[in-house]
Tab-separated table of C-alpha atoms in Angstrom:
chain	number	residue	atom	x	y	z
M	1	MET	CA	0.000	0.000	0.000
M	2	HIS	CA	2.805	2.427	0.898
M	3	ARG	CA	4.461	1.933	-2.497
M	4	PHE	CA	1.148	2.568	-4.281
M	5	LEU	CA	0.579	5.855	-2.419
M	6	LYS	CA	4.127	6.969	-3.139
M	7	THR	CA	3.699	6.207	-6.841
M	8	LEU	CA	0.322	7.952	-6.916
M	9	PHE	CA	1.792	11.012	-5.197
M	10	HIS	CA	4.664	11.235	-7.694
M	11	THR	CA	2.295	10.795	-10.624
M	12	CYS	CA	0.055	13.610	-9.380
M	13	LEU	CA	3.059	15.828	-8.712
M	14	LEU	CA	4.367	15.243	-12.226
M	15	ALA	CA	0.951	15.987	-13.750
M	16	LEU	CA	0.675	19.249	-11.816
M	17	ALA	CA	4.187	20.297	-12.777
M	18	ALA	CA	3.448	19.639	-16.445
M	19	HIS	CA	0.573	22.114	-16.385
M	20	SER	CA	2.029	24.773	-14.099
M	21	HIS	CA	3.529	26.851	-16.920
M	22	HIS	CA	0.018	28.044	-17.779
M	23	ALA	CA	-0.537	29.645	-14.370
M	24	LEU	CA	-0.213	33.410	-13.966
M	25	ALA	CA	-0.206	33.212	-10.180
M	26	TRP	CA	-1.112	36.789	-9.250
M	27	GLY	CA	-1.526	38.390	-12.645
M	28	SER	CA	-0.484	41.952	-13.348
M	29	ASP	CA	-3.002	43.473	-10.918
M	30	GLY	CA	-1.655	41.382	-8.054
M	31	HIS	CA	1.927	42.348	-8.837
M	32	LYS	CA	1.006	46.031	-8.979
M	33	ILE	CA	-0.866	45.910	-5.670
M	34	VAL	CA	2.048	44.219	-3.913
M	35	ALA	CA	4.451	46.781	-5.401
M	36	MET	CA	2.306	49.650	-4.091
M	37	LEU	CA	2.147	48.065	-0.634
M	38	ALA	CA	5.911	47.514	-0.625
M	39	GLU	CA	6.552	51.065	-1.789
M	40	ALA	CA	4.590	52.408	1.181
M	41	GLN	CA	6.901	50.480	3.539
M	42	LEU	CA	10.238	51.750	2.169
M	43	SER	CA	12.684	53.413	4.516
M	44	PRO	CA	13.820	56.921	3.527
M	45	ALA	CA	17.168	55.543	2.320
M	46	ALA	CA	15.493	52.817	0.270
M	47	ARG	CA	12.995	55.350	-1.135
M	48	LYS	CA	15.893	57.552	-2.272
M	49	GLU	CA	17.589	54.626	-4.037
M	50	VAL	CA	14.352	53.465	-5.675
M	51	ASP	CA	13.696	57.005	-6.901
M	52	ARG	CA	17.235	57.155	-8.304
M	53	LEU	CA	16.762	53.890	-10.180
M	54	LEU	CA	13.284	54.761	-11.445
M	55	ALA	CA	14.548	58.111	-12.761
M	56	GLN	CA	16.344	56.138	-15.475
M	57	GLU	CA	12.935	55.188	-16.909
M	58	PRO	CA	10.727	58.301	-17.292
M	59	GLY	CA	7.267	57.845	-15.807
M	60	ALA	CA	8.140	54.522	-14.158
M	61	THR	CA	6.798	53.521	-10.756
M	62	LEU	CA	7.345	50.348	-8.772
M	63	ALA	CA	3.822	49.322	-9.725
M	64	SER	CA	4.385	49.944	-13.429
M	65	ILE	CA	7.606	47.917	-13.526
M	66	SER	CA	6.389	45.115	-11.252
M	67	THR	CA	5.058	43.125	-14.210
M	68	TRP	CA	8.255	43.341	-16.263
M	69	ALA	CA	9.305	39.721	-15.698
M	70	ASP	CA	5.909	38.385	-16.775
M	71	GLU	CA	5.855	40.589	-19.864
M	72	HIS	CA	9.425	39.666	-20.755
M	73	ARG	CA	8.688	35.962	-20.335
M	74	SER	CA	5.640	35.960	-22.587
M	75	PRO	CA	4.467	39.241	-24.157
M	76	ALA	CA	1.483	37.533	-25.777
M	77	THR	CA	0.069	36.257	-22.483
M	78	ALA	CA	0.992	39.097	-20.125
M	79	ALA	CA	-2.154	40.459	-18.548
């Protein structure tokens, strides 16, 4: 019985892993919300550094760049 459960578990795990590339865990809205929450918690020193880095991209905010990795990975499916 133990061997059967172990095999079943591994089979289910493999099936889930095979389909996980379709998931967009939080989506762009979730990423933007988390970025806004994080931005509100920055220390003054961190805020200064973030502002310095964002100045390199006119109009950029933490929220607007928080979806970059998803867009870079798959522009056609980025939400």
